[in-house]
Amino acid sequence: MRITLAEDSTLLREGLVRLLAEEGHEVVAAVGTADELVEAVDREPPDVVVTDVRMPPTHTDDGLRAALEIRRRRPAVGVLVLSQYVEKRYASRLLADRPEGVGYLLKDRVAQVDDFLDALDRVAAGATALDPEVVRQVVAGSERTDPLTRLTPRERDVLHHMAQGHTNAAIAERLHVSLSAVEKHVNSIFDKLDLSYAVGYSRRVLAILRYLST
């Protein structure tokens, strides 16, 4: 795939360029600031953007704001955001408008090459890819609030994997259960979260956003 990379650490940026090239991907641009990222995507749109959250010039959420602007201008471009820490408000902002084709990973996950590449593939395919640690912390903060407390342990496992962007088939494989069992759990989750009759929105997306609403 064609990738535009934004990371202000030269060492990490060059390491990612080399890794992606070795995996057969084309890095069309590798930049060090949020402004350069937006300009690079306007100049030569990629399939996926990989960007840090905290970027120059302010080193706050410049990379995230650039990602949101890119999503607004070019909805077909996938966005995979990297963050040093779990910051649920950033994940929520990224997913709030249109969760398809977005991902949020901790930088530590980049060192686990297979996980990073899997997330990249899912984002490129139009799915959602959330870092398991982000999901874990959101779930931990949500267990005391209704209606999430209505879910059984197995339903929470299924929703945990849904929030990472896995399909029902992939969840069945990971949990070693049948596809029909996963589908029943998913429908039960929708019922317990009062999403069964949601109109005009993806119930799957709404369930994931419920995790991020704490």
mmCIF file of C-alpha atoms in Angstrom:
data_model
loop_
_atom_site.group_PDB
_atom_site.id
_atom_site.type_symbol
_atom_site.label_atom_id
_atom_site.label_comp_id
_atom_site.label_asym_id
_atom_site.label_seq_id
_atom_site.Cartn_x
_atom_site.Cartn_y
_atom_site.Cartn_z
ATOM 1 C CA MET A 1 0.000 0.000 0.000
ATOM 2 C CA ARG A 2 1.010 3.659 -0.300
ATOM 3 C CA ILE A 3 1.735 5.272 3.061
ATOM 4 C CA THR A 4 2.449 8.806 4.283
ATOM 5 C CA LEU A 5 4.314 8.847 7.594
ATOM 6 C CA ALA A 6 4.501 11.684 10.142
ATOM 7 C CA GLU A 7 6.809 11.376 13.167
ATOM 8 C CA ASP A 8 9.016 14.070 14.669
ATOM 9 C CA SER A 9 11.570 11.589 16.039
ATOM 10 C CA THR A 10 14.009 11.121 13.160
ATOM 11 C CA LEU A 11 15.191 7.768 14.497
ATOM 12 C CA LEU A 12 11.682 6.304 14.774
ATOM 13 C CA ARG A 13 10.586 7.842 11.481
ATOM 14 C CA GLU A 14 13.494 6.349 9.545
ATOM 15 C CA GLY A 15 13.017 3.016 11.289
ATOM 16 C CA LEU A 16 9.375 2.913 10.242
ATOM 17 C CA VAL A 17 10.263 3.878 6.677
ATOM 18 C CA ARG A 18 12.698 0.987 6.497
ATOM 19 C CA LEU A 19 10.258 -1.487 8.092
ATOM 20 C CA LEU A 20 7.423 -0.549 5.759
ATOM 21 C CA ALA A 21 9.674 -0.734 2.709
ATOM 22 C CA GLU A 22 10.886 -4.194 3.737
ATOM 23 C CA GLU A 23 7.244 -5.290 3.967
ATOM 24 C CA GLY A 24 6.659 -4.196 0.375
ATOM 25 C CA HIS A 25 4.845 -0.939 1.071
ATOM 26 C CA GLU A 26 5.619 2.379 -0.611
ATOM 27 C CA VAL A 27 6.285 5.320 1.701
ATOM 28 C CA VAL A 28 5.320 8.256 -0.495
ATOM 29 C CA ALA A 29 6.325 10.855 2.121
ATOM 30 C CA ALA A 30 7.935 10.887 5.580
ATOM 31 C CA VAL A 31 7.649 14.210 7.418
ATOM 32 C CA GLY A 32 8.313 15.667 10.858
ATOM 33 C CA THR A 33 5.484 18.175 11.468
ATOM 34 C CA ALA A 34 1.694 18.207 11.338
ATOM 35 C CA ASP A 35 1.629 20.978 8.724
ATOM 36 C CA GLU A 36 3.983 19.011 6.477
ATOM 37 C CA LEU A 37 1.706 15.981 6.854
ATOM 38 C CA VAL A 38 -1.372 17.811 5.570
ATOM 39 C CA GLU A 39 0.635 19.313 2.699
ATOM 40 C CA ALA A 40 2.113 15.922 1.759
ATOM 41 C CA VAL A 41 -1.321 14.264 1.639
ATOM 42 C CA ASP A 42 -2.741 17.118 -0.455
ATOM 43 C CA ARG A 43 0.186 16.797 -2.839
ATOM 44 C CA GLU A 44 0.103 13.010 -3.198
ATOM 45 C CA PRO A 45 -2.769 11.208 -1.441
ATOM 46 C CA PRO A 46 -1.752 7.823 0.045
ATOM 47 C CA ASP A 47 -3.843 4.816 1.004
ATOM 48 C CA VAL A 48 -3.024 5.260 4.703
ATOM 49 C CA VAL A 49 -1.527 7.955 6.917
ATOM 50 C CA VAL A 50 0.503 6.932 9.979
ATOM 51 C CA THR A 51 1.001 9.831 12.385
ATOM 52 C CA ASP A 52 2.033 10.569 15.953
ATOM 53 C CA VAL A 53 -0.495 12.459 18.121
ATOM 54 C CA ARG A 54 1.967 14.949 19.613
ATOM 55 C CA MET A 55 3.736 16.755 16.788
ATOM 56 C CA PRO A 56 5.344 20.143 16.150
ATOM 57 C CA PRO A 57 4.653 23.004 16.283
ATOM 58 C CA THR A 58 2.948 22.806 19.719
ATOM 59 C CA HIS A 59 3.694 19.176 20.636
ATOM 60 C CA THR A 60 0.168 18.747 21.986
ATOM 61 C CA ASP A 61 -2.447 17.257 19.636
ATOM 62 C CA ASP A 62 -1.177 18.656 16.330
ATOM 63 C CA GLY A 63 -0.849 15.237 14.737
ATOM 64 C CA LEU A 64 -4.370 14.275 15.754
ATOM 65 C CA ARG A 65 -5.822 17.516 14.408
ATOM 66 C CA ALA A 66 -3.951 16.950 11.149
ATOM 67 C CA ALA A 67 -5.408 13.442 10.970
ATOM 68 C CA LEU A 68 -8.934 14.782 11.508
ATOM 69 C CA GLU A 69 -8.392 17.405 8.802
ATOM 70 C CA ILE A 70 -7.156 14.745 6.395
ATOM 71 C CA ARG A 71 -10.221 12.625 7.166
ATOM 72 C CA ARG A 72 -12.426 15.635 6.415
ATOM 73 C CA ARG A 73 -10.717 16.454 3.128
ATOM 74 C CA ARG A 74 -10.073 12.909 1.912
ATOM 75 C CA PRO A 75 -12.470 10.366 3.426
ATOM 76 C CA ALA A 76 -10.933 7.499 1.447
ATOM 77 C CA VAL A 77 -7.550 7.850 3.182
ATOM 78 C CA GLY A 78 -7.120 5.575 6.196
ATOM 79 C CA VAL A 79 -5.542 7.031 9.339
ATOM 80 C CA LEU A 80 -3.483 5.140 11.925
ATOM 81 C CA VAL A 81 -2.586 7.347 14.911
ATOM 82 C CA LEU A 82 0.288 6.515 17.261
ATOM 83 C CA SER A 83 0.405 7.727 20.852
ATOM 84 C CA GLN A 84 2.931 7.431 23.676
ATOM 85 C CA TYR A 85 0.183 7.009 26.290
ATOM 86 C CA VAL A 86 -3.457 5.952 26.475
ATOM 87 C CA GLU A 87 -5.434 9.166 25.951
ATOM 88 C CA LYS A 88 -9.078 8.195 25.636
ATOM 89 C CA ARG A 89 -10.214 11.660 24.617
ATOM 90 C CA TYR A 90 -7.986 11.458 21.528
ATOM 91 C CA ALA A 91 -9.325 8.027 20.597
ATOM 92 C CA SER A 92 -12.865 9.336 21.064
ATOM 93 C CA ARG A 93 -12.253 12.352 18.819
ATOM 94 C CA LEU A 94 -10.761 10.137 16.131
ATOM 95 C CA LEU A 95 -13.695 7.724 16.143
ATOM 96 C CA ALA A 96 -16.546 10.121 16.813
ATOM 97 C CA ASP A 97 -17.241 11.255 13.258
ATOM 98 C CA ARG A 98 -16.579 8.149 11.143
ATOM 99 C CA PRO A 99 -14.809 5.161 12.730
ATOM 100 C CA GLU A 100 -14.224 3.218 9.518
ATOM 101 C CA GLY A 101 -10.627 3.201 8.320
ATOM 102 C CA VAL A 102 -9.076 4.546 11.515
ATOM 103 C CA GLY A 103 -6.734 3.122 14.127
ATOM 104 C CA TYR A 104 -5.227 4.192 17.451
ATOM 105 C CA LEU A 105 -2.107 2.379 18.699
ATOM 106 C CA LEU A 106 0.373 2.918 21.469
ATOM 107 C CA LYS A 107 3.907 3.439 20.214
ATOM 108 C CA ASP A 108 5.031 0.372 22.141
ATOM 109 C CA ARG A 109 2.883 -1.651 19.740
ATOM 110 C CA VAL A 110 5.131 -0.604 16.855
ATOM 111 C CA ALA A 111 7.891 -2.738 18.377
ATOM 112 C CA GLN A 112 5.539 -5.716 18.052
ATOM 113 C CA VAL A 113 5.838 -5.698 14.292
ATOM 114 C CA ASP A 114 3.099 -8.221 13.524
ATOM 115 C CA ASP A 115 0.549 -6.299 15.614
ATOM 116 C CA PHE A 116 1.509 -3.016 13.957
ATOM 117 C CA LEU A 117 1.289 -4.446 10.448
ATOM 118 C CA ASP A 118 -2.028 -6.147 11.249
ATOM 119 C CA ALA A 119 -3.480 -2.836 12.444
ATOM 120 C CA LEU A 120 -2.181 -1.127 9.315
ATOM 121 C CA ASP A 121 -3.853 -3.736 7.092
ATOM 122 C CA ARG A 122 -7.159 -3.398 8.933
ATOM 123 C CA VAL A 123 -7.170 0.385 8.628
ATOM 124 C CA ALA A 124 -6.325 0.144 4.918
ATOM 125 C CA ALA A 125 -9.257 -2.259 4.489
ATOM 126 C CA GLY A 126 -11.643 0.267 6.049
ATOM 127 C CA ALA A 127 -11.902 -1.368 9.480
ATOM 128 C CA THR A 128 -11.177 0.021 12.954
ATOM 129 C CA ALA A 129 -8.010 -0.913 14.848
ATOM 130 C CA LEU A 130 -7.731 0.019 18.529
ATOM 131 C CA ASP A 131 -4.796 -0.833 20.757
ATOM 132 C CA PRO A 132 -5.784 -3.589 23.233
ATOM 133 C CA GLU A 133 -4.481 -1.457 26.115
ATOM 134 C CA VAL A 134 -6.753 1.414 25.075
ATOM 135 C CA VAL A 135 -9.702 -0.962 25.027
ATOM 136 C CA ARG A 136 -8.698 -2.463 28.400
ATOM 137 C CA GLN A 137 -8.513 0.920 30.119
ATOM 138 C CA VAL A 138 -11.784 2.090 28.621
ATOM 139 C CA VAL A 139 -13.509 -1.119 29.693
ATOM 140 C CA ALA A 140 -12.044 -0.845 33.210
ATOM 141 C CA GLY A 141 -13.389 2.694 33.487
ATOM 142 C CA SER A 142 -16.793 1.670 32.176
ATOM 143 C CA GLU A 143 -17.564 -1.390 34.296
ATOM 144 C CA ARG A 144 -19.244 0.671 37.006
ATOM 145 C CA THR A 145 -21.715 2.344 34.658
ATOM 146 C CA ASP A 146 -24.890 1.074 33.040
ATOM 147 C CA PRO A 147 -25.652 -0.443 30.619
ATOM 148 C CA LEU A 148 -22.182 -1.999 30.170
ATOM 149 C CA THR A 149 -22.535 -3.788 33.504
ATOM 150 C CA ARG A 150 -25.367 -5.826 31.974
ATOM 151 C CA LEU A 151 -22.909 -7.666 29.738
ATOM 152 C CA THR A 152 -21.720 -11.155 30.634
ATOM 153 C CA PRO A 153 -17.971 -11.856 30.772
ATOM 154 C CA ARG A 154 -18.135 -13.550 27.359
ATOM 155 C CA GLU A 155 -20.048 -10.615 25.871
ATOM 156 C CA ARG A 156 -17.402 -8.259 27.236
ATOM 157 C CA ASP A 157 -14.746 -10.430 25.578
ATOM 158 C CA VAL A 158 -16.589 -10.153 22.266
ATOM 159 C CA LEU A 159 -17.037 -6.384 22.607
ATOM 160 C CA HIS A 160 -13.358 -6.079 23.572
ATOM 161 C CA HIS A 161 -12.394 -7.661 20.247
ATOM 162 C CA MET A 162 -15.026 -5.677 18.335
ATOM 163 C CA ALA A 163 -13.456 -2.490 19.673
ATOM 164 C CA GLN A 164 -10.121 -3.571 18.226
ATOM 165 C CA GLY A 165 -11.730 -3.789 14.790
ATOM 166 C CA HIS A 166 -12.003 -7.560 14.419
ATOM 167 C CA THR A 167 -14.788 -9.126 12.357
ATOM 168 C CA ASN A 168 -17.158 -11.717 13.801
ATOM 169 C CA ALA A 169 -15.211 -14.473 12.037
ATOM 170 C CA ALA A 170 -11.914 -13.244 13.479
ATOM 171 C CA ILE A 171 -13.441 -13.009 16.963
ATOM 172 C CA ALA A 172 -14.718 -16.585 16.697
ATOM 173 C CA GLU A 173 -11.238 -17.766 15.803
ATOM 174 C CA ARG A 174 -9.592 -15.828 18.638
ATOM 175 C CA LEU A 175 -12.090 -16.984 21.269
ATOM 176 C CA HIS A 176 -12.250 -20.555 19.904
ATOM 177 C CA VAL A 177 -16.014 -20.525 19.500
ATOM 178 C CA SER A 178 -18.344 -20.875 16.541
ATOM 179 C CA LEU A 179 -19.284 -17.969 14.298
ATOM 180 C CA SER A 180 -22.944 -18.419 15.217
ATOM 181 C CA ALA A 181 -22.051 -18.120 18.910
ATOM 182 C CA VAL A 182 -20.288 -14.827 18.263
ATOM 183 C CA GLU A 183 -23.241 -13.546 16.249
ATOM 184 C CA LYS A 184 -25.577 -14.382 19.157
ATOM 185 C CA HIS A 185 -23.285 -12.551 21.591
ATOM 186 C CA VAL A 186 -23.145 -9.524 19.285
ATOM 187 C CA ASN A 187 -26.930 -9.376 19.031
ATOM 188 C CA SER A 188 -27.181 -9.685 22.813
ATOM 189 C CA ILE A 189 -24.708 -6.822 23.207
ATOM 190 C CA PHE A 190 -26.829 -4.651 20.935
ATOM 191 C CA ASP A 191 -29.924 -5.501 22.992
ATOM 192 C CA LYS A 192 -28.274 -4.772 26.341
ATOM 193 C CA LEU A 193 -26.808 -1.507 25.102
ATOM 194 C CA ASP A 194 -30.241 -0.484 23.745
ATOM 195 C CA LEU A 195 -28.948 -0.409 20.175
ATOM 196 C CA SER A 196 -31.192 -3.009 18.556
ATOM 197 C CA TYR A 197 -33.429 -0.376 16.995
ATOM 198 C CA ALA A 198 -30.826 2.248 16.208
ATOM 199 C CA VAL A 199 -31.636 3.799 12.837
ATOM 200 C CA GLY A 200 -29.202 5.557 10.519
ATOM 201 C CA TYR A 201 -26.051 4.425 12.319
ATOM 202 C CA SER A 202 -23.949 1.279 12.509
ATOM 203 C CA ARG A 203 -24.876 -0.549 15.717
ATOM 204 C CA ARG A 204 -21.381 -2.018 15.809
ATOM 205 C CA VAL A 205 -19.837 1.443 15.707
ATOM 206 C CA LEU A 206 -22.225 2.734 18.375
ATOM 207 C CA ALA A 207 -21.305 -0.168 20.655
ATOM 208 C CA ILE A 208 -17.612 0.624 20.261
ATOM 209 C CA LEU A 209 -18.198 4.333 20.915
ATOM 210 C CA ARG A 210 -20.083 3.421 24.096
ATOM 211 C CA TYR A 211 -16.790 2.001 25.342
ATOM 212 C CA LEU A 212 -15.140 5.325 24.682
ATOM 213 C CA SER A 213 -17.762 7.495 26.333
ATOM 214 C CA THR A 214 -16.296 7.454 29.859
#
